[in-house]
Coordinates of C-alpha atoms in Angstrom, one line a residue:
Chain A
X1 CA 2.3 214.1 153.6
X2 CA 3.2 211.1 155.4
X3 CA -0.1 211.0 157.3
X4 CA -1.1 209.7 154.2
X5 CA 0.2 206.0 155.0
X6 CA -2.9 205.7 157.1
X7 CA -4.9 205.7 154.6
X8 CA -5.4 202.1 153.0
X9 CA -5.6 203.7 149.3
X10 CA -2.5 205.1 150.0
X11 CA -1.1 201.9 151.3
X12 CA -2.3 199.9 148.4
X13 CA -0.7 202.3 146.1
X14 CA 2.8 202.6 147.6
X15 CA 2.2 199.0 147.8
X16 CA 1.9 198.5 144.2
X17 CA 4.6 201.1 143.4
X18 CA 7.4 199.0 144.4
X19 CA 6.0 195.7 143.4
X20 CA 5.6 197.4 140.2
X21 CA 9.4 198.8 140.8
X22 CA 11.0 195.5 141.1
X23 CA 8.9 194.1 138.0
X24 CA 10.0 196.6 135.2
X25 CA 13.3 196.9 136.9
X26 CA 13.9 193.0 136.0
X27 CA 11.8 192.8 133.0
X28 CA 13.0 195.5 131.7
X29 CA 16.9 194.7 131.9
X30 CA 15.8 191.9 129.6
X31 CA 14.2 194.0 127.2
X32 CA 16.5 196.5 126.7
X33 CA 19.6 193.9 126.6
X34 CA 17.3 192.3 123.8
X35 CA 16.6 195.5 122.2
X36 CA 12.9 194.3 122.7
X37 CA 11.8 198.2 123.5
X38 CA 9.4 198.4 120.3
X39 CA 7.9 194.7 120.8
X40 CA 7.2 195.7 124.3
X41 CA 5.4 199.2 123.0
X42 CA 3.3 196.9 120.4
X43 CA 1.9 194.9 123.1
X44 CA 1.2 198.0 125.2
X45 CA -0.7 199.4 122.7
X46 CA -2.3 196.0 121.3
X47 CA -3.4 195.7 125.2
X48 CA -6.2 198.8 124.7
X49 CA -8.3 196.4 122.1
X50 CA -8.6 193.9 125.7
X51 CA -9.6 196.4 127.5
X52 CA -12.0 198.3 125.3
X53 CA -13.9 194.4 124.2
X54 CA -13.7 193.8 128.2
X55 CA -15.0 197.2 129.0
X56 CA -17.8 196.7 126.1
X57 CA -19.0 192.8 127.1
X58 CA -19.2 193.8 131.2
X59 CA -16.2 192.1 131.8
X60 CA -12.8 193.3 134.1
X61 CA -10.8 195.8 131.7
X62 CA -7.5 193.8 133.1
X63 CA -8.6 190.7 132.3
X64 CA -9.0 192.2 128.8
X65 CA -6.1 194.0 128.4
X66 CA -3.8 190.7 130.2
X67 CA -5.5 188.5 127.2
X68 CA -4.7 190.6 124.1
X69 CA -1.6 191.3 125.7
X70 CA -0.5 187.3 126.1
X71 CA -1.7 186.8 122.2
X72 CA 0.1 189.6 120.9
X73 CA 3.7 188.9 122.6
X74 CA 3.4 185.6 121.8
X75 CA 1.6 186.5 118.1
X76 CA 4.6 188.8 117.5
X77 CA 7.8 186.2 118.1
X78 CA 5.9 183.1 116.7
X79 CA 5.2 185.2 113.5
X80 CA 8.6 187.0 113.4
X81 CA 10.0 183.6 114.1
X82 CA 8.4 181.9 111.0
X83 CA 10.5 184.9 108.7
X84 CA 7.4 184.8 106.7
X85 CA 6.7 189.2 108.1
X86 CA 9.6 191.8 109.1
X87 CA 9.3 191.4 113.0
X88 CA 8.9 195.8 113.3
X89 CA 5.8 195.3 110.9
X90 CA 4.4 192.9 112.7
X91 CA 4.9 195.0 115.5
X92 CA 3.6 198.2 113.7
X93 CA 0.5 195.6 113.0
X94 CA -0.9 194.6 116.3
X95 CA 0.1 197.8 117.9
X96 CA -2.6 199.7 115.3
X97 CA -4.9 196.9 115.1
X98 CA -5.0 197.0 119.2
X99 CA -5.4 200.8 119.1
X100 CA -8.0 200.4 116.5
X101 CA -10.2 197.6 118.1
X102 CA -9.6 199.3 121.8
X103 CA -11.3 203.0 120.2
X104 CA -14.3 200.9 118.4
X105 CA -15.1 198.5 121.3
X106 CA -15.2 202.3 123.6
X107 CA -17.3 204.2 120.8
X108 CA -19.9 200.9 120.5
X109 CA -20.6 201.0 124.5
X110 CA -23.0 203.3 125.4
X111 CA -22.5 206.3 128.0
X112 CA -18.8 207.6 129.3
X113 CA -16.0 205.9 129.9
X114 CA -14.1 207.4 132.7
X115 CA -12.5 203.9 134.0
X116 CA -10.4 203.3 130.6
X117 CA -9.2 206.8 130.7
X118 CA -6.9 205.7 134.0
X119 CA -5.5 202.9 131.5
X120 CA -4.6 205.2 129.3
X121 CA -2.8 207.7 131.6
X122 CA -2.4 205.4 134.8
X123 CA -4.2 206.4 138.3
X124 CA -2.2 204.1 141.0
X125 CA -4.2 205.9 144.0
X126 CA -7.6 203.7 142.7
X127 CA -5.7 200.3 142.8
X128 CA -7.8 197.7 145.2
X129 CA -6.7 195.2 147.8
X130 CA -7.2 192.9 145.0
X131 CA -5.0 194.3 142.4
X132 CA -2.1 194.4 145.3
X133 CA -2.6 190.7 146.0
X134 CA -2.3 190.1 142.0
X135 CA 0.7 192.3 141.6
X136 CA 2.1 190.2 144.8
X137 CA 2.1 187.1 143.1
X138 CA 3.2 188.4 139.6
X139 CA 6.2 189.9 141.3
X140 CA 7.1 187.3 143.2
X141 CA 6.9 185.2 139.6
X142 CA 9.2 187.3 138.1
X143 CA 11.8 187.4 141.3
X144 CA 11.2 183.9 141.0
X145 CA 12.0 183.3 137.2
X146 CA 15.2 185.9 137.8
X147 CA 17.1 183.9 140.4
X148 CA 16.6 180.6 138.8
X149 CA 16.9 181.2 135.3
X150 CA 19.3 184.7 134.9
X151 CA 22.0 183.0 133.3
X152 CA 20.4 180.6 130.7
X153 CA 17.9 183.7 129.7
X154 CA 20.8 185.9 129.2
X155 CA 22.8 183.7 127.5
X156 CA 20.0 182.7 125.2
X157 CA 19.1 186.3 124.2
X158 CA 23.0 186.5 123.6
X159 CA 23.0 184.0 121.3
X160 CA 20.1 181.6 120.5
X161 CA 22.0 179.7 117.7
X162 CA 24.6 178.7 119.7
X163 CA 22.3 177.6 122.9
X164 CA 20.6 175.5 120.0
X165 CA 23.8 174.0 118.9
X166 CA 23.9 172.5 121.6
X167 CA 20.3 170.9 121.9
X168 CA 19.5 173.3 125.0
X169 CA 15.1 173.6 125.2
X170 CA 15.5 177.2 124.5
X171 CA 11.5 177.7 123.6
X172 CA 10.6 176.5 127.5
X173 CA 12.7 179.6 128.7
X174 CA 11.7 182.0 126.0
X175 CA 8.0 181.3 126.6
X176 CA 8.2 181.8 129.9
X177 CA 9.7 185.1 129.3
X178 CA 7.5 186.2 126.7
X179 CA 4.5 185.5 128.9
X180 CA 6.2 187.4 131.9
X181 CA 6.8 190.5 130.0
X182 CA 3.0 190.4 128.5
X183 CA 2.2 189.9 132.4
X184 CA 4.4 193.0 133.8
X185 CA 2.9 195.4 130.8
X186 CA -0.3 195.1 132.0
X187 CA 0.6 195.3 135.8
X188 CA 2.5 198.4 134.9
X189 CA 0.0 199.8 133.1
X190 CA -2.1 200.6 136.4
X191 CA 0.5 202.9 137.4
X192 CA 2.0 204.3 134.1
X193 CA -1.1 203.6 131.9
X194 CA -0.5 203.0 128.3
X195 CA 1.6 205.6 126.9
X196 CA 4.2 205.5 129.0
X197 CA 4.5 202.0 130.3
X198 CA 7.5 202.3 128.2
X199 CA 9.7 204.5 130.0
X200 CA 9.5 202.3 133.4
X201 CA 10.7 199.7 131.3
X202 CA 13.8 201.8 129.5
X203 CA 14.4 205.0 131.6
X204 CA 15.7 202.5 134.9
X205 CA 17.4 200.4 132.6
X206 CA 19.8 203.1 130.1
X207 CA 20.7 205.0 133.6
X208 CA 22.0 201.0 135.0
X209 CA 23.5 201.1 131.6
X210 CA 25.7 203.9 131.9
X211 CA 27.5 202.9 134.9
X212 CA 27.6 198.7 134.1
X213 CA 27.9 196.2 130.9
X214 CA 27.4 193.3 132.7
X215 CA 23.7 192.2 133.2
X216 CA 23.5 190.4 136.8
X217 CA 24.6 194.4 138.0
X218 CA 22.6 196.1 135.5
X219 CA 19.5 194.1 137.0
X220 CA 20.5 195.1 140.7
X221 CA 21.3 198.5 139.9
X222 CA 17.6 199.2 137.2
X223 CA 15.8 197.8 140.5
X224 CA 16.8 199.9 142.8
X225 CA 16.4 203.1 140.5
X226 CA 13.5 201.5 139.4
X227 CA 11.9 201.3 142.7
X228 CA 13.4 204.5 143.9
X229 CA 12.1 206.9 141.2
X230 CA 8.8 205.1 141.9
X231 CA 9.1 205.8 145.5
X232 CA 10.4 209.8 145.5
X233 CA 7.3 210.2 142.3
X234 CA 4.3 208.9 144.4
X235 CA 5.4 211.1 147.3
X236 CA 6.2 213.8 145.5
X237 CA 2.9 213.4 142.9
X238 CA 0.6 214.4 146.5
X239 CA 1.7 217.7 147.8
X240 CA 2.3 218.7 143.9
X241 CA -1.0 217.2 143.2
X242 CA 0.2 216.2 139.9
X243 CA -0.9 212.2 138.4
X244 CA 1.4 209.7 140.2
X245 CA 2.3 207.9 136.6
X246 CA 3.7 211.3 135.2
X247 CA 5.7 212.3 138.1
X248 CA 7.4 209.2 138.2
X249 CA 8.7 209.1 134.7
X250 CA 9.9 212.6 135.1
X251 CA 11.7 211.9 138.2
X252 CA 13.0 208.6 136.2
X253 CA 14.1 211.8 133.5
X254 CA 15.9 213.5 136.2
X255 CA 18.1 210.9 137.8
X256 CA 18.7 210.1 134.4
X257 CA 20.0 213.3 133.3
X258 CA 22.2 214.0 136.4
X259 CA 23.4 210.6 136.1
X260 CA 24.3 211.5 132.4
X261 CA 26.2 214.7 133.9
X262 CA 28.0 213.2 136.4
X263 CA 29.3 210.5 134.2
X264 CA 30.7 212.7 131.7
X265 CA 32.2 214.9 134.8
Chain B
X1 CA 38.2 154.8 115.0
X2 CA 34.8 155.4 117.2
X3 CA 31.7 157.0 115.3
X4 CA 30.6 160.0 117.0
X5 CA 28.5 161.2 114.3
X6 CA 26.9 159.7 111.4
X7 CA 25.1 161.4 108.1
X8 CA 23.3 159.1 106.2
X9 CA 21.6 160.2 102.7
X10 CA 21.6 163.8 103.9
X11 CA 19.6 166.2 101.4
X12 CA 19.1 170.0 102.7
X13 CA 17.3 172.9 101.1
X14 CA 16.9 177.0 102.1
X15 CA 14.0 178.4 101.3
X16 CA 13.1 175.4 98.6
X17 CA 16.6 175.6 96.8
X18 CA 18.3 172.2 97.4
X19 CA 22.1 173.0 98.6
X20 CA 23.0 169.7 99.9
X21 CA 22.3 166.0 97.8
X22 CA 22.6 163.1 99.1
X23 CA 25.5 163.5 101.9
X24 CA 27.0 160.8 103.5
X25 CA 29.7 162.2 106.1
X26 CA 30.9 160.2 109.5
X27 CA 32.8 162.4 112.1
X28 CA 35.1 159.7 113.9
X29 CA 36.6 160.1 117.7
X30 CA 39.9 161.9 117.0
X31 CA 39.8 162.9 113.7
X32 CA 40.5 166.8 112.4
X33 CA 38.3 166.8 108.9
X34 CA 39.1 169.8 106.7
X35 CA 36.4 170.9 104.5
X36 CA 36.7 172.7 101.6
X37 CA 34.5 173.7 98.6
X38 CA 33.6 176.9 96.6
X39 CA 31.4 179.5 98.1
X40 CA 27.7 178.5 98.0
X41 CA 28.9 174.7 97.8
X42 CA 27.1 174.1 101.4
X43 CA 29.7 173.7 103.4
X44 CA 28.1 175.9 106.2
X45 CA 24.5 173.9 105.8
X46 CA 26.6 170.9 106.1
X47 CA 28.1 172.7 109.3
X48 CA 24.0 173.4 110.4
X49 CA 22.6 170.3 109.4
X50 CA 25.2 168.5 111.6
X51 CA 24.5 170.8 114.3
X52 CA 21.0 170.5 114.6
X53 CA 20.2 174.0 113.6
X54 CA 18.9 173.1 110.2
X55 CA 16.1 170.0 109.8
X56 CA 17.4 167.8 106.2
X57 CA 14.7 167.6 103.9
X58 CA 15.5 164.1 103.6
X59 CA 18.2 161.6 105.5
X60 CA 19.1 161.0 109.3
X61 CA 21.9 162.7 111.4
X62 CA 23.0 159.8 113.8
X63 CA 24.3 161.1 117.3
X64 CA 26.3 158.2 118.8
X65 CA 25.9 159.5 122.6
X66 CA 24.3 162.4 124.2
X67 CA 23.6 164.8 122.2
X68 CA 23.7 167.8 124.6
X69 CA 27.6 167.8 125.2
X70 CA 28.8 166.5 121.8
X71 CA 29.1 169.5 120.0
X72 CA 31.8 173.0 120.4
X73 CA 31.0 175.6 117.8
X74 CA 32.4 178.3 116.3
X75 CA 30.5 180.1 114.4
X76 CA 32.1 182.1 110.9
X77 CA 30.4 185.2 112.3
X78 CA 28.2 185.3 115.7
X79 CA 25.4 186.9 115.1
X80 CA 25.3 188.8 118.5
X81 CA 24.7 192.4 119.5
X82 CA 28.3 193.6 120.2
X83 CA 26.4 196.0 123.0
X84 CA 24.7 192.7 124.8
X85 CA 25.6 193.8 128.1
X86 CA 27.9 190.7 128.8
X87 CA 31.4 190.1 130.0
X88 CA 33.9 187.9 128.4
X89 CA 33.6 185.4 131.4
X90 CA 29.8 185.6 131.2
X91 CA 30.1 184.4 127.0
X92 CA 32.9 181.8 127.7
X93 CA 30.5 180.8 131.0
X94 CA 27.3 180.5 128.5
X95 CA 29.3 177.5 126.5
X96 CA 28.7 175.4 129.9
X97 CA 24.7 175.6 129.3
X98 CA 24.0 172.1 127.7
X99 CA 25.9 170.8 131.0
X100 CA 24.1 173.0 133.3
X101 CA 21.1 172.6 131.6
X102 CA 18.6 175.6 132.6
X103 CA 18.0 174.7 136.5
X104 CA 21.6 174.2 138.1
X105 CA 23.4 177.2 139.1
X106 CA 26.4 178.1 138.4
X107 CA 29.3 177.5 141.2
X108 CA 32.7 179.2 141.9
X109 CA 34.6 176.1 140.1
X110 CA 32.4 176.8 136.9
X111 CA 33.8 180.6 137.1
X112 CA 37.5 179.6 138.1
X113 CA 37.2 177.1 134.7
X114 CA 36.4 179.9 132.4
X115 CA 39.1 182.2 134.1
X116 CA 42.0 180.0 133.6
X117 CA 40.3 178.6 130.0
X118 CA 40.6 182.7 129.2
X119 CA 44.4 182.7 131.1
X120 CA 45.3 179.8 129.0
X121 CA 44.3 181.7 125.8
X122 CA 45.7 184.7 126.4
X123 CA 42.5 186.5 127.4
X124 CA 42.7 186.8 131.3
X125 CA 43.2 190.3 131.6
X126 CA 39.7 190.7 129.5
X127 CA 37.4 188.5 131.7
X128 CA 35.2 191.4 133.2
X129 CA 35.9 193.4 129.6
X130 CA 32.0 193.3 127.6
X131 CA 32.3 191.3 124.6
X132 CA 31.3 194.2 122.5
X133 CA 34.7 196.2 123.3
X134 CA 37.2 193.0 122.2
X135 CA 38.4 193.4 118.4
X136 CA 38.0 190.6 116.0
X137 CA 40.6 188.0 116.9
X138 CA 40.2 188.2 120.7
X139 CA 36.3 187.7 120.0
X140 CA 37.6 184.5 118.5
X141 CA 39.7 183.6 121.5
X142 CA 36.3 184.0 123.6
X143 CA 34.0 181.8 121.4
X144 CA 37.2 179.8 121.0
X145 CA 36.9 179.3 125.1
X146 CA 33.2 179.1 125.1
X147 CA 33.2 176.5 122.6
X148 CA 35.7 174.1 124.5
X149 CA 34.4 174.6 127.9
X150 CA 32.6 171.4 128.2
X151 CA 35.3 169.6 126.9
X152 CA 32.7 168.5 124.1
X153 CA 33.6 165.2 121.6
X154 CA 33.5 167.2 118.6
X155 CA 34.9 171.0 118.1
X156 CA 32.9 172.9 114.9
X157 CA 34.7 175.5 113.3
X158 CA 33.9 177.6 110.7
X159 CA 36.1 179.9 108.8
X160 CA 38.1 180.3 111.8
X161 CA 40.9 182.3 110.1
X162 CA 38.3 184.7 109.4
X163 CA 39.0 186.8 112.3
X164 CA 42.4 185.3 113.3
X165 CA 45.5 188.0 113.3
X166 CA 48.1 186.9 111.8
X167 CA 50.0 187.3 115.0
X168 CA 48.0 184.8 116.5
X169 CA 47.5 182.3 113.8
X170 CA 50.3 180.4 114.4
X171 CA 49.1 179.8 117.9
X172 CA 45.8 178.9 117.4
X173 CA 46.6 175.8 114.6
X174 CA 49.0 174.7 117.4
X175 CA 46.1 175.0 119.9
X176 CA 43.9 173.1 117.8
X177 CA 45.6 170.1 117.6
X178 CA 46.6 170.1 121.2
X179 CA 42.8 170.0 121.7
X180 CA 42.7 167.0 118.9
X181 CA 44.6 165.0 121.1
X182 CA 41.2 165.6 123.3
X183 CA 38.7 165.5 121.3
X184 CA 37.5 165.7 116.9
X185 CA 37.8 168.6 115.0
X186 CA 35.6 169.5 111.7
X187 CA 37.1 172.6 110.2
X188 CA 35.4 174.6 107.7
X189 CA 38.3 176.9 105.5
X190 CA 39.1 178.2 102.2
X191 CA 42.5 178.6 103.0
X192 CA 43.7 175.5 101.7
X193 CA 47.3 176.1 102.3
X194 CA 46.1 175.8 106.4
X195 CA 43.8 172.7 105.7
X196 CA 46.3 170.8 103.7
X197 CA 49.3 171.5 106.9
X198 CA 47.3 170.5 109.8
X199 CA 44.3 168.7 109.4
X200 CA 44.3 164.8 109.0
X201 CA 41.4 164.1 106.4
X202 CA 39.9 166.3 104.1
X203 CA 36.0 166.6 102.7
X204 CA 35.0 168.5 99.6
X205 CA 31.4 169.5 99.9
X206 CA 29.6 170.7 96.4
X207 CA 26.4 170.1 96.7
X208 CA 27.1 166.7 98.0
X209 CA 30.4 165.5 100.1
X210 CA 33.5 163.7 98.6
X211 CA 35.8 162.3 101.6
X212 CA 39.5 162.0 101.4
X213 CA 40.9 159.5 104.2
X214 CA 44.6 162.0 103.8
X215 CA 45.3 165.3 104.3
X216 CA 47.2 165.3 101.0
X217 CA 45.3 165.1 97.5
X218 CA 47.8 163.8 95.3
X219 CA 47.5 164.1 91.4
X220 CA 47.2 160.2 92.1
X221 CA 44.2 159.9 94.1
X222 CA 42.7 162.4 91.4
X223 CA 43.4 160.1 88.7
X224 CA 42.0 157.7 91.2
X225 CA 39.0 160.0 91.9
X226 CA 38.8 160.1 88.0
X227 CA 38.5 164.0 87.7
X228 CA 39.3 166.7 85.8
X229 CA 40.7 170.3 86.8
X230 CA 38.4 172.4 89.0
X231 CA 39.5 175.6 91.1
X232 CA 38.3 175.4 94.1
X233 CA 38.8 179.3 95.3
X234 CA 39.5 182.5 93.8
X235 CA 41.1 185.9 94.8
X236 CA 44.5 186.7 96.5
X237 CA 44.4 183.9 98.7
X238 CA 46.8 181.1 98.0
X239 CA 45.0 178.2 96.8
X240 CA 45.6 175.0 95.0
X241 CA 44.0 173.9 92.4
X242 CA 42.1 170.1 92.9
X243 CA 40.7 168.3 90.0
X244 CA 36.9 167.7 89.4
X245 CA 34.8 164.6 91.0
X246 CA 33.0 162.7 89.1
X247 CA 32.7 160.0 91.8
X248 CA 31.9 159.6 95.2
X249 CA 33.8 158.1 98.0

């Protein structure tokens, strides 16, 4: 099995694994202490219109999918900010509306479409050099972002009103995040595809949850699992020759489950 | 006394309904303003408007100084999710933002602050305890902490005795106007029995502001304020009854 690190596919996808690891295990502290699970499901799915108008005009699926998914995080809270629509409608909107567009954009090009298939499902063994050097930089953006700005982020998700009480430029920080989290969707989405980019960014997260309520050790502690459920799924996905994605989340299932266990024991 | 903050003409609306007219209001250095009103009166947009969290539709909010350390607040009811995976030293931490602004970190002296602010209020065995798990009136305590941490000019309360135990109310007034010797106070409360014992001016707020330079409205200054009868609260609560104004000051 290990022989397998020769390879340079292999290489890139282990690569991207914990790259990807670190990613949702940051971003997705945030989102679960924000309760932003079905926001971040909504740009998921709004994602798949990108990819299916990128796949249809020629161009790079990810650019696609990274453009519908900026405008519909930050479509979602600038609408849900303005109180004028319910923030899960909006939600419910663009996720259908991405679905929708995504389907139409695949049935209007002619001939098969295997590549989106892997976007829907994830296939981390056909990331390129590329891709790694783009989910290098990401990371590092959101490692970044983490160290400096932790506190303020958390304490604004905590309570905005009273951050604006005291005159504190709240929107800088919340753009930033809103954009990171549409960023580390679609960088996920290589791995996990689609339908369950989710559960990278919540599985990690509820077992960090279980054993602390402070976020600076829930972060630490939704990395590490994060990283090492990715890990122990890729190897594990090549001498069960199962899809890497899939494997993942159900080891993510496990760990979670014996964690559960062992807490209540 | 020094002008911290000045209201000038202040009208404010929600969604189109006008709920403030024409307020003027000054917060001077040192001063601990009581206001009172019925329900609905505006006496929490008044609260907003003077914060910053709500634009007037028509007037100006002067901020004599910077504006980013002027203000403590505590809210009638935080709106927070009570399983926000914080610690009571993280929320009491959070009230040193506007200092910090979002690029300086945090230092060991900035902790030990918010411990012994949490010690001093009866709190320090709950520093690492999540917010969530407190009850009512030690929530208070926190935001009570959070809210002076930056030693700001002007402490915001509203409703405070909301949440505060009986046990602990006592305490609290007295803590309040230690921190008056420090810095203003503008308290929002219906319990007019509290108002009238420790704050040092009063303002009624009904749709627009009335300010009473006392702490005592006597039937005098009504017959000065040329007013009839109104009740200003109903219910169990002890209240007193204050007559009608039918001029501003």
């Amino acid at each position: 099995m290990f022989d397998l690190l020769n390879y340079t596919f292999f290489q890139n996808a282990l690569a991207c694994t914990l790259l990807i690891g670190v990613s949702c295990g940051l971003i997705g502290t945030y989102i679960v202490a924000k309760r932003m699970v079905f926001i971040s499901g909504g740009i998921t799915h709004a994602s798949f219109g990108g990819l299916g108008l990128a796949y249809f005009l020629g161009l790079a699926p990810l650019l696609g999918a990274t453009v519908f998914a900026l405008a519909a995080a930050f479509g979602i809270s600038y609408l849900s900010d303005k109180k004028q629509f319910k923030e899960d409608s909006l939600i419910g909107i663009f996720w259908s509306a991405g679905m929708a567009l995504g389907v139409l954009f695949i049935y209007l090009t002619p001939g098969y479409a295997p590549n989106l298939l892997s976007y829907l499902f994830g296939n981390i063994l056909t990331v390129t050099t590329g891709q790694v050097t783009l989910s290098t930089l990401l990371c590092a953006a959101i490692v970044l972002f983490f160290c400096k700005f932790h506190r303020p982020l958390f304490y604004i998700a905590f309570d905005k009103e009273y951050c604006r009480s005291h005159f504190i430029p709240i929107a800088s920080v919340e753009w930033g995040i809103t954009a990171l989290v549409a960023l580390c969707i679609v960088l996920c989405m290589k791995l996990a595809g689609i339908i369950l980019v989710i559960s990278y960014l919540t599985i990690p997260q509820a077992v960090a949850g279980m054993f602390y309520k402070n976020f600076t050790r829930q972060l630490w502690l939704s990395t590490l699992v994060s990283c090492l459920g990715s890990l122990i799924g890729l190897f594990l996905s090549v001498p069960l020759n199962t899809p890497s994605g899939v494997t993942i989340v159900l080891v993510f299932l496990v760990i979670f489950i014996v964690c559960y266990i062992c807490k209540r024991h | 006394m020094e002008e911290i903050v000045e209201l000038k003409n202040i009208s404010a609306a929600y969604e189109g309904t006008t709920v403030l007219h024409d307020v003027n209001f000054t917060i001077r250095d040192k001063d601990f303003v009581g206001i009172i009103g019925p329900n609905g009166g505006g006496k929490t947009t008044l609260l907003k408007v003077i914060l910053g969290l709500l634009k007037p539709t028509a007037g100006e909010v002067v901020y004599h100084g910077a504006k980013q350390a002027l203000f403590g607040y505590l809210p009638q009811n935080s709106r927070f999710d009570a399983r926000f995976p914080i610690s009571t030293r993280e929320v009491v931490l959070s009230g040193l933002l506007s200092e910090k602004g979002i690029f300086r970190r945090y230092t060991r002296q900035d902790k030990a602050k918010a411990d012994e602010l949490l010690a001093t209020y009866g709190m320090g065995d709950f520093r690492e305890r999540p917010i969530g798990e407190l009850s009512g009136g030690q929530m208070q305590r926190v935001f009570l902490c959070r809210a002076i941490i930056s030693s700001p000019r002007v402490l915001i309360l509203d409703e405070p005795s909301t949440y505060v135990d009986s046990k602990f109310e006592q305490e609290f007034y007295s803590l309040l106007n230690d921190l008056n010797h420090r810095m203003s106070i503008v308290m929002v409360s219906h319990d007019l029995g509290t108002i009238c014992s420790y704050v040092k001016t009063i303002a009624c707020v009904n749709r627009t502001l009335y300010y009473h330079d006392s702490n005592l409205i006597t039937p005098e200054q009504m017959e000065l304020y040329n007013c009839p009868i109104e009740l200003l609260t109903h219910g169990p609560v002890p209240h007193r009854v204050l007559l009608r104004h039918d001029t501003k000051h």
